[in-house]
PDB file of C-alpha atoms in Angstrom:
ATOM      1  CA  UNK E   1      10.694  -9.570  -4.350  1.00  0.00           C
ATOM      2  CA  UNK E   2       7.503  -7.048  -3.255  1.00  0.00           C
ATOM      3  CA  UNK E   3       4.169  -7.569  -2.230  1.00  0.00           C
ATOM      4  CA  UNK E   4       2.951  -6.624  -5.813  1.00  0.00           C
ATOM      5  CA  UNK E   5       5.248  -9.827  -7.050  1.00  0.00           C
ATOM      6  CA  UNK E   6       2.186 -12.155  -5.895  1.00  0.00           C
ATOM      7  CA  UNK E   7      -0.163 -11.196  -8.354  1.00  0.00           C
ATOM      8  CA  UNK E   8       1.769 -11.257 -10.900  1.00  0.00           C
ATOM      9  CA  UNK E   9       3.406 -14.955 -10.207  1.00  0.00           C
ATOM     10  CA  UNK E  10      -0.178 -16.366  -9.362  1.00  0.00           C
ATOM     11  CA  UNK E  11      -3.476 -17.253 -11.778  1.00  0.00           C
ATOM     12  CA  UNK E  12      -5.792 -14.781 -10.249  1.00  0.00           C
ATOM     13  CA  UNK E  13      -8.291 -17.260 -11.026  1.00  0.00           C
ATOM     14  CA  UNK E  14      -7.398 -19.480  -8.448  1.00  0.00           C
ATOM     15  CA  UNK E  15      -7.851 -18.460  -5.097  1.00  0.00           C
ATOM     16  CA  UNK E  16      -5.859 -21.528  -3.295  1.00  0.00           C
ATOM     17  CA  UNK E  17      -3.028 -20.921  -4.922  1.00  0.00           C
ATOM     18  CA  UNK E  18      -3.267 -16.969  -4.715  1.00  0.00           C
ATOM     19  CA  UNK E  19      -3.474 -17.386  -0.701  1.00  0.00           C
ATOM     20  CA  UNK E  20      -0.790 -19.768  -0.834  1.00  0.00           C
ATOM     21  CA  UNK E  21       1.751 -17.752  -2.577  1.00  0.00           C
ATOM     22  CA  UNK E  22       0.404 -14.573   0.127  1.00  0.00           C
ATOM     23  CA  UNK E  23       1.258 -16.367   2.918  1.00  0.00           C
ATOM     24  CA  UNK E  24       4.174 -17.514   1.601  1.00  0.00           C
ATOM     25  CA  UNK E  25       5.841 -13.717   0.759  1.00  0.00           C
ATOM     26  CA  UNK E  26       4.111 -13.189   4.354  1.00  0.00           C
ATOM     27  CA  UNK E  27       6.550 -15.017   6.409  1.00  0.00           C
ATOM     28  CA  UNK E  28       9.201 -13.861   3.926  1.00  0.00           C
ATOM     29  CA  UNK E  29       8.462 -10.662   5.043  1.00  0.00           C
ATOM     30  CA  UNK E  30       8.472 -11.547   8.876  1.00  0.00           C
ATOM     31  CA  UNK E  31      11.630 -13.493   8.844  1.00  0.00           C
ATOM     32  CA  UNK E  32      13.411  -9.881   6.912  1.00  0.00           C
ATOM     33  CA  UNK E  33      11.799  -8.130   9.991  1.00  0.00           C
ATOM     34  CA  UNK E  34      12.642 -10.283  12.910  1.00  0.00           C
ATOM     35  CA  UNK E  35      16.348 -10.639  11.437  1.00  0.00           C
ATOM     36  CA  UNK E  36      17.719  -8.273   8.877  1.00  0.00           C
ATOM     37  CA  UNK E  37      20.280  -5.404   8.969  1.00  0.00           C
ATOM     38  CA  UNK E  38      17.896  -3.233   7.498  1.00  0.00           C
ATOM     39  CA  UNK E  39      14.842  -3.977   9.515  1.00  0.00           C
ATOM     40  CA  UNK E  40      12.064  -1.697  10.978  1.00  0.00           C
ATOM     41  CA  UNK E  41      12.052  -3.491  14.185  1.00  0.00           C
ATOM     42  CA  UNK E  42      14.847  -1.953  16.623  1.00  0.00           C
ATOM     43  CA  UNK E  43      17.692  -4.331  17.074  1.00  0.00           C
ATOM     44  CA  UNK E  44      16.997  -4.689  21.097  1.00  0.00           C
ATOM     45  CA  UNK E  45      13.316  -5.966  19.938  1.00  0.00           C
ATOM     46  CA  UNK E  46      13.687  -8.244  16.958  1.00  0.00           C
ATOM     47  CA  UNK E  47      14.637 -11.136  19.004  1.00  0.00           C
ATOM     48  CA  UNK E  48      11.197 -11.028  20.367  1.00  0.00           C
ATOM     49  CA  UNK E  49       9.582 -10.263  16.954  1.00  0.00           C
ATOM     50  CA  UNK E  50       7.002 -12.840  16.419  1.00  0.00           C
ATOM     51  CA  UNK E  51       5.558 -11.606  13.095  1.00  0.00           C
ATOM     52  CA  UNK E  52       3.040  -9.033  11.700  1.00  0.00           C
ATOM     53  CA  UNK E  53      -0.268  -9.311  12.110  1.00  0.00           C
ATOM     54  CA  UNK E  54      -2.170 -10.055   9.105  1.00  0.00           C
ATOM     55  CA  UNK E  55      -5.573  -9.581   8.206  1.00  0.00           C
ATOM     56  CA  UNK E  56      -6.769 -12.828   6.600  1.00  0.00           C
ATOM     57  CA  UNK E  57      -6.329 -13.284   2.848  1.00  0.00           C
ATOM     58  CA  UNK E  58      -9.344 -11.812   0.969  1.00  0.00           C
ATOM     59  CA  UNK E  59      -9.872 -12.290  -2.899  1.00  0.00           C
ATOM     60  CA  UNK E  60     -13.199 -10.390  -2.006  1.00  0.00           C
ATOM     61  CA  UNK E  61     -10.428  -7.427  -1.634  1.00  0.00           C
ATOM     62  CA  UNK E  62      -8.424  -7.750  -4.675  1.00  0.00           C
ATOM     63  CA  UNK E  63     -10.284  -5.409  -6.713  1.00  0.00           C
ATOM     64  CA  UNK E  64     -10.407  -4.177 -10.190  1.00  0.00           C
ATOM     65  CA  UNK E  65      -9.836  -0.949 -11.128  1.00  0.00           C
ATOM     66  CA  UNK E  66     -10.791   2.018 -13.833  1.00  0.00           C
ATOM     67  CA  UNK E  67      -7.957   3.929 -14.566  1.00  0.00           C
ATOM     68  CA  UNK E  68      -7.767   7.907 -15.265  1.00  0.00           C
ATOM     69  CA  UNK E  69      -4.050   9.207 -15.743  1.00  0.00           C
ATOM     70  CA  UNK E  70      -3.164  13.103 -15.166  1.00  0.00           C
ATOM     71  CA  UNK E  71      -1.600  14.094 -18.243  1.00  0.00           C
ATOM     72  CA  UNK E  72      -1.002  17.351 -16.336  1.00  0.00           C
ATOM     73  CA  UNK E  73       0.436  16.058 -12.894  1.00  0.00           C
ATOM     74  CA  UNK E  74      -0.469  18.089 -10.116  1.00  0.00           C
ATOM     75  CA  UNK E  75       1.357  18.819  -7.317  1.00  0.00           C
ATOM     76  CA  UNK E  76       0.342  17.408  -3.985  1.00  0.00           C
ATOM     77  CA  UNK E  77       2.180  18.162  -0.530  1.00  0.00           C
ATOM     78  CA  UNK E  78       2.116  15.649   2.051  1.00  0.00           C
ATOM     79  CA  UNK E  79       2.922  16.109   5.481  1.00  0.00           C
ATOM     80  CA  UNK E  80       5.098  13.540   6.840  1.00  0.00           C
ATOM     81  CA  UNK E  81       5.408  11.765  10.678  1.00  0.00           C
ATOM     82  CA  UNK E  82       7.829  14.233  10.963  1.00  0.00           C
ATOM     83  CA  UNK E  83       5.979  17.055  11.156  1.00  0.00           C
ATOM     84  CA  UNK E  84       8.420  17.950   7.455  1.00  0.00           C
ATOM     85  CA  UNK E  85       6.863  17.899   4.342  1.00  0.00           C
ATOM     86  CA  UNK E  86       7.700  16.238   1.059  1.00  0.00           C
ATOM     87  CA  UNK E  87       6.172  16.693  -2.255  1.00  0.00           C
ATOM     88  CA  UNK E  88       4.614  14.108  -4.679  1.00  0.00           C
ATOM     89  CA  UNK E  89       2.411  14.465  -8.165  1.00  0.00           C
ATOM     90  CA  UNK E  90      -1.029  13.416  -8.655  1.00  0.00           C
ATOM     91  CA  UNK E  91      -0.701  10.954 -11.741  1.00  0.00           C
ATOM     92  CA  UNK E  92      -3.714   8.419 -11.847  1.00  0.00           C
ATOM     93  CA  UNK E  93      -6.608   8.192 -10.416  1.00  0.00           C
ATOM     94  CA  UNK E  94      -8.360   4.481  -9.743  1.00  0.00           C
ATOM     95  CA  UNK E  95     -12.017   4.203  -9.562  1.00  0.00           C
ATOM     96  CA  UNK E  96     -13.125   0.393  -7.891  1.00  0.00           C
ATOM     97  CA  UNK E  97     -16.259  -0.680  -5.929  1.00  0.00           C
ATOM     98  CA  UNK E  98     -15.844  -2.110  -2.842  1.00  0.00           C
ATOM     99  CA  UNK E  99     -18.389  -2.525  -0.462  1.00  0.00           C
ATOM    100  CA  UNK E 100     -21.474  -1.860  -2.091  1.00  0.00           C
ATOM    101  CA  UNK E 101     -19.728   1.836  -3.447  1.00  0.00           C
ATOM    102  CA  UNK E 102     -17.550   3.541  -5.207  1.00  0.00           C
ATOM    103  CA  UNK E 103     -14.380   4.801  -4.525  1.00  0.00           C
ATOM    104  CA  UNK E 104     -11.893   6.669  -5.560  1.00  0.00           C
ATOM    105  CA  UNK E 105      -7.528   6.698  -5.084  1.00  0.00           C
ATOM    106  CA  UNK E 106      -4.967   8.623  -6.217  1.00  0.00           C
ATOM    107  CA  UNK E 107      -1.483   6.970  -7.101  1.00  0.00           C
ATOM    108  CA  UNK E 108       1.565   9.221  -6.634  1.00  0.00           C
ATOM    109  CA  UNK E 109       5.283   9.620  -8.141  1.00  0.00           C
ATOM    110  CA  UNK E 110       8.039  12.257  -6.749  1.00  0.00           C
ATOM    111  CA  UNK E 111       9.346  11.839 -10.570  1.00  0.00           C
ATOM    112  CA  UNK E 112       5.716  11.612 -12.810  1.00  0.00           C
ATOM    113  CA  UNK E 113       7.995  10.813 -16.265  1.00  0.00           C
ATOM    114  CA  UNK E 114       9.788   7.540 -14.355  1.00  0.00           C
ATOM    115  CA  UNK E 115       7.585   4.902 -15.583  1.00  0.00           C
ATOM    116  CA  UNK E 116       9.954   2.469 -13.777  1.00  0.00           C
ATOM    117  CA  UNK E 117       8.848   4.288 -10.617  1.00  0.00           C
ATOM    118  CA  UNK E 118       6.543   2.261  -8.726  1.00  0.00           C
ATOM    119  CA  UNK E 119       2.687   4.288  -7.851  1.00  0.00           C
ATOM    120  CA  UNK E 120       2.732   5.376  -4.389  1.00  0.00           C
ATOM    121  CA  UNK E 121      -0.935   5.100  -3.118  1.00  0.00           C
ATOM    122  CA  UNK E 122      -1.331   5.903   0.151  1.00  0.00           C
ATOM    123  CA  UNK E 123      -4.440   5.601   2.349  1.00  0.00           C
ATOM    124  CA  UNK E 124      -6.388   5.777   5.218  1.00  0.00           C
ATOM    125  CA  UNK E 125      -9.956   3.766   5.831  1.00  0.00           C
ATOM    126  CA  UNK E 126     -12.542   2.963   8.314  1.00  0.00           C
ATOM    127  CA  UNK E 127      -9.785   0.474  10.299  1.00  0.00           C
ATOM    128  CA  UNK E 128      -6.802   3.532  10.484  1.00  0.00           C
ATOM    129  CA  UNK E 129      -6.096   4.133  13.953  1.00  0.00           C
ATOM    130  CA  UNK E 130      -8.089   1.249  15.268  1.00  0.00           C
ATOM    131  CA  UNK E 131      -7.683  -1.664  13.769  1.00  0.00           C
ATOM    132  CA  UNK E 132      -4.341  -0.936  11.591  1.00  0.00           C
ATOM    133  CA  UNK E 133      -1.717   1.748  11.698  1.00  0.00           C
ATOM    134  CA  UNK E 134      -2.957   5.081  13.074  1.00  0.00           C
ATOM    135  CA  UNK E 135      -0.862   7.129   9.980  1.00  0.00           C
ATOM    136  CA  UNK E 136      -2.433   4.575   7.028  1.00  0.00           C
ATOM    137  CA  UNK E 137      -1.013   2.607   4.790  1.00  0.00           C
ATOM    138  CA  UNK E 138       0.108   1.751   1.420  1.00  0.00           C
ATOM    139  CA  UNK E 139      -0.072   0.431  -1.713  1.00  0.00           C
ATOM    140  CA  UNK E 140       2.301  -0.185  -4.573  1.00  0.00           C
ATOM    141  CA  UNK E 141       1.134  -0.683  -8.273  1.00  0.00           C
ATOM    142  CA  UNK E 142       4.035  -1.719 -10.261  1.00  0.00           C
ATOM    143  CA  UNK E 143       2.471  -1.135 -14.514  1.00  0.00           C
ATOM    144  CA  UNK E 144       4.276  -2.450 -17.396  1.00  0.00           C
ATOM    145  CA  UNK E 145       4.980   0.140 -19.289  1.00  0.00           C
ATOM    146  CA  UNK E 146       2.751   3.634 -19.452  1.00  0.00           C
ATOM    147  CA  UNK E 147      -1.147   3.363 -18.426  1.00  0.00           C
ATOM    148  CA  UNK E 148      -3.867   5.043 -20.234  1.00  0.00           C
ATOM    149  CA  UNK E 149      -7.026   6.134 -19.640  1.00  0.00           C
ATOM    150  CA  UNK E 150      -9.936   3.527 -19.295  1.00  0.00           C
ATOM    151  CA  UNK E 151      -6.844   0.895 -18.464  1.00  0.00           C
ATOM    152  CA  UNK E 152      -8.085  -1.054 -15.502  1.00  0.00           C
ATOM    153  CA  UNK E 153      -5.772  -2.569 -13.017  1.00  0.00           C
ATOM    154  CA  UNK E 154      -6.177  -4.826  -9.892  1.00  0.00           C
ATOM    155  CA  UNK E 155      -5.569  -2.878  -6.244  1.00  0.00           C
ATOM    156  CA  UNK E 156      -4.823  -5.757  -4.073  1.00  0.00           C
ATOM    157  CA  UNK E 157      -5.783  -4.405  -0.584  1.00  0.00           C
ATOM    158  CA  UNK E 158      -4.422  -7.966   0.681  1.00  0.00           C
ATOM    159  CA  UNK E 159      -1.112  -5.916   0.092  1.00  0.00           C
ATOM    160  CA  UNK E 160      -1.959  -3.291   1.574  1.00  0.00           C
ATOM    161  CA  UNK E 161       1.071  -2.918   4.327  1.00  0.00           C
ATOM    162  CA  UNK E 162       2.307  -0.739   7.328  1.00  0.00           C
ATOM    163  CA  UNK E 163       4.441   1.958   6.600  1.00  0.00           C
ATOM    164  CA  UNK E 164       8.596   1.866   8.651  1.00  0.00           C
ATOM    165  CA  UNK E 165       7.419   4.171  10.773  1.00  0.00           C
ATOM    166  CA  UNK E 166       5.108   2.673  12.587  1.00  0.00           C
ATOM    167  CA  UNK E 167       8.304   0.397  14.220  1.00  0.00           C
ATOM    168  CA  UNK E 168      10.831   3.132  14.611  1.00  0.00           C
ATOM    169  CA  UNK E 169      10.845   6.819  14.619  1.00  0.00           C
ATOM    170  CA  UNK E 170      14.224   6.613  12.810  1.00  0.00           C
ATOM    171  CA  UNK E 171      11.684   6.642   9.580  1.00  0.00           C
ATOM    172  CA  UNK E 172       9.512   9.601   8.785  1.00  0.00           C
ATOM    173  CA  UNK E 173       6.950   8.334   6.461  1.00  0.00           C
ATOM    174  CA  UNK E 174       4.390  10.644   4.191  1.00  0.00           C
ATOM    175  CA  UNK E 175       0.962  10.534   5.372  1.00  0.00           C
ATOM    176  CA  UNK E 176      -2.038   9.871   3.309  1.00  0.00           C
ATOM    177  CA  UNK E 177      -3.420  13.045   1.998  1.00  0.00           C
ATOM    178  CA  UNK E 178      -7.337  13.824   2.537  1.00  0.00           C
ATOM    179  CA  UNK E 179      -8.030  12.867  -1.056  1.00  0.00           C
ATOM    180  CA  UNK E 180      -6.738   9.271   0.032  1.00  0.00           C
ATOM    181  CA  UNK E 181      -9.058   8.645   2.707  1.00  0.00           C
ATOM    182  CA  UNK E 182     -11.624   5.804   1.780  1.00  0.00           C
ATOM    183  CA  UNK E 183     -14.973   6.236   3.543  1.00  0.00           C
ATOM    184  CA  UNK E 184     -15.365   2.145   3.857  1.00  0.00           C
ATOM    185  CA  UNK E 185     -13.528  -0.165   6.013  1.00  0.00           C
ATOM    186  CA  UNK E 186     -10.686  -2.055   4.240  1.00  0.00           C
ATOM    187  CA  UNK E 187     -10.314  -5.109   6.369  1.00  0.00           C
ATOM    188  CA  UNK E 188      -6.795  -6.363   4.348  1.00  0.00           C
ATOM    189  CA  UNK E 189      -3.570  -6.524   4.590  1.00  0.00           C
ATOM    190  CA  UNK E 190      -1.389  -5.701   7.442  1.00  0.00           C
ATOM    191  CA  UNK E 191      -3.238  -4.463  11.254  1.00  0.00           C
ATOM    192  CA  UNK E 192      -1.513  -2.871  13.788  1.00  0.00           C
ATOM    193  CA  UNK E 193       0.495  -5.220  15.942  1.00  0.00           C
TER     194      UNK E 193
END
């Protein structure tokens, strides 16, 4: 089960229960971490693994968004922790407010005609590098189905989490392009630990 599975299991008309069910898939995700096989955290360090650290949950920060889809994908190059490259497509745009303005992200395939391929959005905001991971972070939107223009969706920045790399440099992670990088501070999701 992801992050995105919270939104769609919860009434996002009730807050409680949306928090509830965050915090929940929250210490799902730090048991995975401090135990499993396929873990981040280094094997020598999980024993000591305490958690992630968690902005608090937000509904302020679940926001609705205009959709614009790319019927003619672009290419966009990403460099990754690595110092490699790897190559993704432009294939929506969203278009929220938060904060008094308006923003815009980009969501990202590797295969644009997969609609079972999750949108990649990467970011960076006014907390990247001091309050949360110093390469960004992510978001996944999950549609059903193809999206059209004027769609609107809901980018929940409360699941907005810390790329692999961050724990090990076994993972080489893309980093958010310049188009992705949100002149506001996003105080959700996951912070640096």
């Amino acid at each position: 089960m992801t992050d995105s599975d919270v939104e769609e299991e919860t009434d996002p008309d009730d807050a409680g229960a949306y928090v509830a069910e965050l915090r929940a898939k929250r210490e799902e995700k730090d048991e995975f971490f401090g135990s499993h096989p396929q873990s981040p955290i280094p094997p020598g360090e999980r024993e000591a693994f305490d958690g992630l650290s968690y902005f608090d949950p937000d509904p302020a920060y679940r926001v609705e968004a205009t959709l614009e889809v790319h019927d003619d994908p672009e290419p966009v190059p990403m460099e990754t922790t690595a110092g490699n490259e790897v190559r993704y497509v432009r294939v929506v745009t969203f278009s929220f407010d938060l904060d008094d303005g308006n923003h815009e992200l980009h969501g990202y395939r590797q295969r644009p005609d997969d609609d079972e391929e999750p949108i990649f959005v990467p970011f960076r905001d006014k907390t990247t590098g001091q309050e949360t991971y110093r390469g960004g972070r992510y978001l996944e939107f999950h549609p059903e189905g193809a999206v059209g223009n004027s769609d609107t969706a809901v980018l929940d920045f409360n699941l907005a989490y810390t790329p692999f790399c961050a724990f090990s440099e076994a993972f080489e992670c893309p980093l958010p392009p310049e188009e992705n990088w949100v002149e506001t501070a996003v105080p959700a999701g996951e912070r640096d630990r």
